Short mmCIF file of C-alpha atoms in Angstrom, two decimals:
data_model
loop_
_atom_site.label_atom_id
_atom_site.label_comp_id
_atom_site.label_asym_id
_atom_site.label_seq_id
_atom_site.Cartn_x
_atom_site.Cartn_y
_atom_site.Cartn_z
CA UNK T 278 -10.79 -29.13 1.54
CA UNK T 279 -7.65 -28.64 3.70
CA UNK T 280 -8.04 -26.64 6.87
CA UNK T 281 -7.08 -22.96 6.55
CA UNK T 282 -3.65 -21.82 7.64
CA UNK T 283 -1.67 -18.60 7.56
CA UNK T 284 1.50 -20.23 6.21
CA UNK T 285 2.73 -21.16 2.78
CA UNK T 286 0.57 -21.39 -0.38
CA UNK T 287 -2.26 -23.85 0.05
CA UNK T 288 -3.88 -25.79 -2.80
CA UNK T 289 -7.67 -25.94 -2.63
CA UNK T 290 -10.36 -27.57 -4.75
CA UNK T 291 -14.00 -26.51 -4.75
CA UNK T 292 -17.07 -27.86 -6.51
CA UNK T 293 -18.78 -25.62 -9.05
CA UNK T 294 -22.58 -25.53 -9.43
CA UNK T 295 -22.47 -27.62 -12.64
CA UNK T 296 -20.42 -30.38 -11.01
CA UNK T 297 -16.99 -29.37 -12.31
CA UNK T 298 -13.94 -28.90 -10.06
CA UNK T 299 -12.08 -25.62 -9.72
CA UNK T 300 -8.56 -25.75 -8.36
CA UNK T 301 -6.88 -22.74 -6.81
CA UNK T 302 -3.95 -21.72 -4.67
CA UNK T 303 -4.45 -19.55 -1.60
CA UNK T 304 -1.60 -17.29 -0.49
CA UNK T 305 -2.02 -15.73 2.94
CA UNK T 306 -4.58 -16.02 5.73
CA UNK T 307 -8.25 -16.76 4.87
CA UNK T 308 -9.47 -14.12 7.32
CA UNK T 309 -7.77 -11.29 5.41
CA UNK T 310 -9.09 -9.18 2.53
CA UNK T 311 -9.24 -11.17 -0.70
CA UNK T 312 -7.50 -10.48 -3.99
CA UNK T 313 -8.14 -12.72 -7.01
CA UNK T 314 -5.13 -13.27 -9.29
CA UNK T 315 -5.64 -14.45 -12.89
CA UNK T 316 -2.62 -16.36 -14.18
CA UNK T 317 -0.97 -16.00 -17.57
CA UNK T 318 -1.30 -18.14 -20.68
CA UNK T 319 0.19 -21.63 -20.39
CA UNK T 320 0.70 -21.17 -16.66
CA UNK T 321 -1.28 -21.61 -13.44
CA UNK T 322 -1.99 -20.17 -10.02
CA UNK T 323 1.41 -21.44 -8.85
CA UNK T 324 3.20 -18.58 -10.60
CA UNK T 325 3.15 -16.17 -7.63
CA UNK T 326 6.01 -15.43 -5.22
CA UNK T 327 5.51 -16.85 -1.74
CA UNK T 328 5.70 -13.84 0.60
CA UNK T 329 3.59 -14.70 3.63
CA UNK T 330 5.12 -11.94 5.75
CA UNK T 331 4.18 -9.24 3.24
CA UNK T 332 0.62 -10.56 2.93
CA UNK T 333 0.28 -10.70 6.71
CA UNK T 334 1.50 -7.11 7.07
CA UNK T 335 -0.96 -5.89 4.45
CA UNK T 336 -3.71 -8.22 5.74
CA UNK T 337 -4.31 -9.63 2.27
CA UNK T 338 -4.93 -13.10 0.95
CA UNK T 339 -4.44 -13.86 -2.74
CA UNK T 340 -6.65 -16.47 -4.39
CA UNK T 341 -5.18 -17.74 -7.66
CA UNK T 342 -7.71 -19.95 -9.48
CA UNK T 343 -6.66 -22.27 -12.29
CA UNK T 344 -8.71 -21.85 -15.44
CA UNK T 345 -10.53 -24.91 -16.83
CA UNK T 346 -8.15 -27.67 -17.88
CA UNK T 347 -5.31 -26.24 -15.78
CA UNK T 348 -3.99 -27.94 -12.64
CA UNK T 349 -6.87 -29.50 -10.70
CA UNK T 350 -9.57 -27.61 -12.62
CA UNK T 351 -11.87 -29.68 -14.82
CA UNK T 352 -11.75 -29.24 -18.58
CA UNK T 353 -14.58 -27.03 -19.87
CA UNK T 354 -14.55 -26.82 -23.64
CA UNK T 355 -17.01 -23.94 -24.12
CA UNK T 356 -14.67 -21.69 -22.06
CA UNK T 357 -15.28 -17.96 -22.48
CA UNK T 358 -14.18 -14.91 -20.54
CA UNK T 359 -17.69 -14.51 -19.03
CA UNK T 360 -17.93 -18.23 -18.16
CA UNK T 361 -14.72 -18.10 -16.15
CA UNK T 362 -15.83 -14.87 -14.48
CA UNK T 363 -18.90 -16.82 -13.32
CA UNK T 364 -16.61 -19.62 -12.06
CA UNK T 365 -14.65 -17.11 -9.98
CA UNK T 366 -17.84 -15.73 -8.40
CA UNK T 367 -18.87 -19.31 -7.57
CA UNK T 368 -15.44 -19.77 -5.98
CA UNK T 369 -15.89 -16.65 -3.85
CA UNK T 370 -19.33 -17.84 -2.79
CA UNK T 371 -17.98 -21.27 -1.85
CA UNK T 372 -15.26 -19.61 0.24
CA UNK T 373 -17.90 -17.37 1.86
CA UNK T 374 -16.24 -14.17 0.64
CA UNK T 375 -19.04 -11.64 0.29
CA UNK T 376 -17.25 -8.29 0.27
CA UNK T 377 -15.89 -6.81 -3.00
CA UNK T 378 -12.43 -8.14 -3.82
CA UNK T 379 -9.34 -6.86 -5.53
CA UNK T 380 -8.57 -8.40 -8.91
CA UNK T 381 -5.23 -8.81 -10.68
CA UNK T 382 -4.36 -10.34 -14.02
CA UNK T 383 -1.01 -11.01 -15.67
CA UNK T 384 -0.71 -11.17 -19.47
CA UNK T 385 -3.90 -12.75 -20.89
CA UNK T 386 -5.00 -13.02 -17.26
CA UNK T 387 -5.53 -9.26 -17.50
CA UNK T 388 -8.37 -9.84 -19.96
CA UNK T 389 -9.93 -12.34 -17.55
CA UNK T 390 -9.61 -9.75 -14.77
CA UNK T 391 -11.41 -7.19 -16.95
CA UNK T 392 -14.17 -9.72 -17.68
CA UNK T 393 -14.75 -10.34 -13.97
CA UNK T 394 -14.93 -6.59 -13.26
CA UNK T 395 -17.25 -5.97 -16.21
CA UNK T 396 -19.57 -8.94 -15.65
CA UNK T 397 -19.79 -8.75 -11.86
CA UNK T 398 -19.16 -5.10 -10.89
CA UNK T 399 -20.60 -5.52 -7.39
CA UNK T 400 -17.96 -8.17 -6.58
CA UNK T 401 -14.88 -6.15 -7.64
CA UNK T 402 -13.49 -3.16 -5.74
CA UNK T 403 -10.28 -2.54 -7.70
CA UNK T 404 -8.21 -4.09 -10.49
CA UNK T 405 -4.57 -4.19 -11.54
CA UNK T 406 -3.57 -5.21 -15.06
CA UNK T 407 0.00 -6.52 -15.12
CA UNK T 408 1.67 -6.67 -18.56
CA UNK T 409 -1.81 -7.18 -19.89
CA UNK T 410 -2.91 -8.08 -23.41
CA UNK T 411 -5.89 -7.01 -25.47
CA UNK T 412 -8.76 -9.37 -26.34
CA UNK T 413 -7.67 -10.69 -29.75
CA UNK T 414 -11.22 -11.36 -30.91
CA UNK T 415 -12.64 -7.89 -30.26
CA UNK T 416 -13.10 -5.89 -33.46
CA UNK T 417 -12.15 -2.55 -31.92
CA UNK T 418 -9.00 -3.94 -30.28
CA UNK T 419 -8.00 -5.93 -33.38
CA UNK T 420 -7.06 -2.73 -35.21
CA UNK T 421 -4.46 -2.05 -32.54
CA UNK T 422 -2.78 -5.46 -32.68
CA UNK T 423 0.71 -5.85 -34.11
CA UNK T 424 1.07 -7.82 -37.36
CA UNK T 425 2.53 -10.72 -35.34
CA UNK T 426 -0.49 -10.97 -33.03
CA UNK T 427 -2.87 -10.70 -35.98
CA UNK T 428 -0.99 -13.59 -37.59
CA UNK T 429 -1.09 -15.68 -34.41
CA UNK T 430 -4.83 -15.14 -34.09
CA UNK T 431 -5.32 -16.13 -37.74
CA UNK T 432 -3.37 -19.33 -37.14
CA UNK T 433 -5.29 -20.20 -33.98
CA UNK T 434 -8.67 -19.69 -35.65
CA UNK T 435 -7.76 -21.04 -39.07
CA UNK T 436 -5.78 -24.13 -38.05
CA UNK T 437 -7.12 -25.26 -34.67
CA UNK T 438 -5.97 -28.87 -35.23
CA UNK T 439 -2.38 -27.69 -35.61
CA UNK T 440 -2.53 -25.70 -32.38
CA UNK T 441 -4.18 -28.59 -30.55
CA UNK T 442 -1.37 -30.89 -31.70
CA UNK T 443 1.26 -28.35 -30.64
CA UNK T 444 -0.20 -27.93 -27.15
CA UNK T 445 -0.49 -31.69 -26.77
CA UNK T 446 3.20 -32.07 -27.64
CA UNK T 447 4.17 -29.27 -25.25
CA UNK T 448 2.12 -30.88 -22.50
CA UNK T 449 4.12 -34.07 -22.87
CA UNK T 450 7.40 -32.14 -22.75
CA UNK T 451 6.39 -30.31 -19.57
CA UNK T 452 5.26 -33.51 -17.88
CA UNK T 453 8.26 -35.63 -18.92
CA UNK T 454 11.11 -33.12 -19.13
CA UNK T 455 10.20 -29.98 -17.15
CA UNK T 456 13.76 -28.74 -16.60
CA UNK T 457 14.79 -29.25 -20.20
CA UNK T 458 11.59 -27.59 -21.41
CA UNK T 459 11.92 -24.42 -19.37
CA UNK T 460 15.56 -24.10 -20.39
CA UNK T 461 14.45 -24.38 -24.01
CA UNK T 462 11.88 -21.63 -23.51
CA UNK T 463 14.44 -19.38 -21.81
CA UNK T 464 16.73 -19.67 -24.83
CA UNK T 465 13.86 -18.53 -27.08
CA UNK T 466 12.89 -15.51 -24.95
CA UNK T 467 13.77 -11.87 -25.38
CA UNK T 468 16.58 -10.72 -23.12
CA UNK T 469 14.57 -9.15 -20.30
CA UNK T 470 12.05 -12.01 -20.16
CA UNK T 471 14.89 -14.56 -20.16
CA UNK T 472 16.65 -12.77 -17.30
CA UNK T 473 13.63 -12.75 -15.00
CA UNK T 474 12.54 -16.27 -15.94
CA UNK T 475 16.02 -17.56 -15.11
CA UNK T 476 15.82 -15.88 -11.71
CA UNK T 477 12.39 -17.44 -10.95
CA UNK T 478 13.07 -20.62 -12.91
CA UNK T 479 11.72 -23.21 -10.43
CA UNK T 480 8.54 -21.26 -9.69
CA UNK T 481 7.70 -20.71 -13.37
CA UNK T 482 8.64 -24.29 -14.28
CA UNK T 483 6.21 -25.75 -11.75
CA UNK T 484 3.49 -23.29 -12.78
CA UNK T 485 3.85 -24.33 -16.42
CA UNK T 486 3.74 -28.05 -15.58
CA UNK T 487 0.33 -27.48 -13.96
CA UNK T 488 -0.65 -25.12 -16.79
CA UNK T 489 -0.16 -27.86 -19.38
CA UNK T 490 -2.02 -30.56 -17.44
CA UNK T 491 -4.90 -32.48 -19.06
CA UNK T 492 -2.88 -33.01 -22.26
CA UNK T 493 -2.73 -29.27 -22.90
CA UNK T 494 -6.49 -29.04 -23.26
CA UNK T 495 -6.82 -26.01 -20.99
CA UNK T 496 -4.16 -24.04 -22.87
CA UNK T 497 -5.89 -24.75 -26.18
CA UNK T 498 -9.33 -23.75 -24.85
CA UNK T 499 -7.86 -20.59 -23.31
CA UNK T 500 -6.33 -19.65 -26.67
CA UNK T 501 -9.63 -20.25 -28.45
CA UNK T 502 -11.49 -18.07 -25.95
CA UNK T 503 -8.88 -15.33 -26.34
CA UNK T 504 -9.32 -15.31 -30.14
CA UNK T 505 -13.14 -15.26 -30.17
CA UNK T 506 -15.31 -12.19 -29.43
CA UNK T 507 -14.74 -11.54 -25.72
CA UNK T 508 -18.38 -11.46 -24.62
CA UNK T 509 -18.00 -8.33 -22.47
CA UNK T 510 -17.33 -4.62 -22.93
CA UNK T 511 -14.16 -3.10 -21.55
CA UNK T 512 -16.09 0.14 -21.01
CA UNK T 513 -18.35 -1.66 -18.52
CA UNK T 514 -15.48 -1.84 -16.02
CA UNK T 515 -16.31 0.76 -13.35
CA UNK T 516 -13.91 -0.06 -10.53
CA UNK T 517 -10.57 1.58 -9.79
CA UNK T 518 -7.98 0.28 -12.30
CA UNK T 519 -4.20 0.56 -12.48
CA UNK T 520 -1.99 -0.74 -15.29
CA UNK T 521 1.62 -1.94 -14.96
CA UNK T 522 3.70 -2.42 -18.09
CA UNK T 523 7.37 -2.63 -19.00
CA UNK T 524 8.92 -0.45 -21.70
CA UNK T 525 11.09 -3.44 -22.69
CA UNK T 526 8.18 -5.92 -22.88
CA UNK T 527 9.10 -8.30 -25.70
CA UNK T 528 5.82 -10.22 -25.61
CA UNK T 529 3.25 -7.43 -25.62
CA UNK T 530 4.76 -4.11 -26.69
CA UNK T 531 3.60 -1.14 -24.60
CA UNK T 532 2.39 0.91 -27.59
CA UNK T 533 -1.30 0.04 -27.21
CA UNK T 534 -1.45 0.26 -23.41
CA UNK T 535 -2.42 3.97 -23.51
CA UNK T 536 -5.29 2.95 -25.82
CA UNK T 537 -6.49 0.41 -23.24
CA UNK T 538 -6.11 2.96 -20.44
CA UNK T 539 -8.29 5.43 -22.36
CA UNK T 540 -11.02 2.80 -22.71
CA UNK T 541 -10.85 2.37 -18.94
CA UNK T 542 -11.62 6.03 -18.29
CA UNK T 543 -8.03 7.22 -18.28
CA UNK T 544 -6.72 4.65 -15.81
CA UNK T 545 -3.20 5.46 -14.55
CA UNK T 546 -0.31 3.48 -16.08
CA UNK T 547 2.96 2.51 -14.41
CA UNK T 548 5.30 2.31 -17.42
CA UNK T 549 8.55 0.87 -16.09
CA UNK T 550 11.81 1.56 -17.97
CA UNK T 551 13.93 -1.46 -18.83
CA UNK T 552 11.40 -4.02 -17.62
CA UNK T 553 9.72 -6.76 -19.62
CA UNK T 554 6.71 -9.03 -19.62
CA UNK T 555 7.59 -10.72 -16.32
CA UNK T 556 7.65 -7.47 -14.32
CA UNK T 557 5.07 -8.65 -11.78
CA UNK T 558 7.66 -11.01 -10.26
CA UNK T 559 10.19 -8.27 -9.54
CA UNK T 560 7.60 -5.70 -8.45
CA UNK T 561 5.35 -7.96 -6.38
CA UNK T 562 5.72 -6.04 -3.08
CA UNK T 563 4.94 -2.70 -4.76
CA UNK T 564 1.98 -4.22 -6.62
CA UNK T 565 0.52 -5.63 -3.40
CA UNK T 566 1.13 -2.35 -1.58
CA UNK T 567 -0.80 -0.52 -4.27
CA UNK T 568 -3.67 -3.02 -4.17
CA UNK T 569 -3.91 -2.64 -0.40
CA UNK T 570 -4.16 1.12 -0.86
CA UNK T 571 -6.82 0.77 -3.57
CA UNK T 572 -8.92 -1.45 -1.32
CA UNK T 573 -8.53 1.04 1.52
CA UNK T 574 -9.58 3.85 -0.82
CA UNK T 575 -12.63 1.94 -2.01
CA UNK T 576 -13.65 1.19 1.58
CA UNK T 577 -13.55 4.89 2.45
CA UNK T 578 -15.80 5.92 -0.47
#
């Protein structure tokens, strides 16, 4: 493991109790309060802005683990939301982080953040859900899905071989032609998502290349886990929670975010006009400021 520094993002690899590897990226100084960031679907822990000065001022470090089959993390085919929550706790133990941490999740990473808070409440002080999704395989949440997301779940469950082939093909494109591939995705995006992705093009390109490592196996397993019963109850989340969502989100429309907030005990929602699914990139300083305040508040209780 590289020696700790306070500078730019540092890649780390730790051994898990069952012999697998877990790769992660550390942003900030290892002596500062820890925040765990769960990356989005088809991406990796490289998707965060590098703002060492802001982290130093807030005395935060952000740990962004790669889910199984992503980046340097070993493939783990029986991936579930609870199994990755256990991996994150093993990561915290290996890094000798004992105090409760902040947790963030972007997009489907928000469901992984909820799983960590629900499964290991003593390890989580506060959570932020950034453009989060619902668990597609939960019966209660399924009724709130749009027809498109119901169709996508049906396709993932009903035709797994087709999805596996698609992710394998996309993996090859990302590895062989990363610039051409991200430009292709930008052309397919809704306007607001395309605008932000163009602005952070290099960062998101590199994050996707790592996301589609291992022949796209991690993306496929993540999709399967997302579509199966989640294995935890949203109502078991007891920590402080804040939701951030864009009114112009073209990936996950904001209509069911109040429903999720109600299931989290009426958690406050930042509903941002004119912003889309990538809002975490343009609001990163404000998000970190809020997390710092939540951790301060939890410490005072």
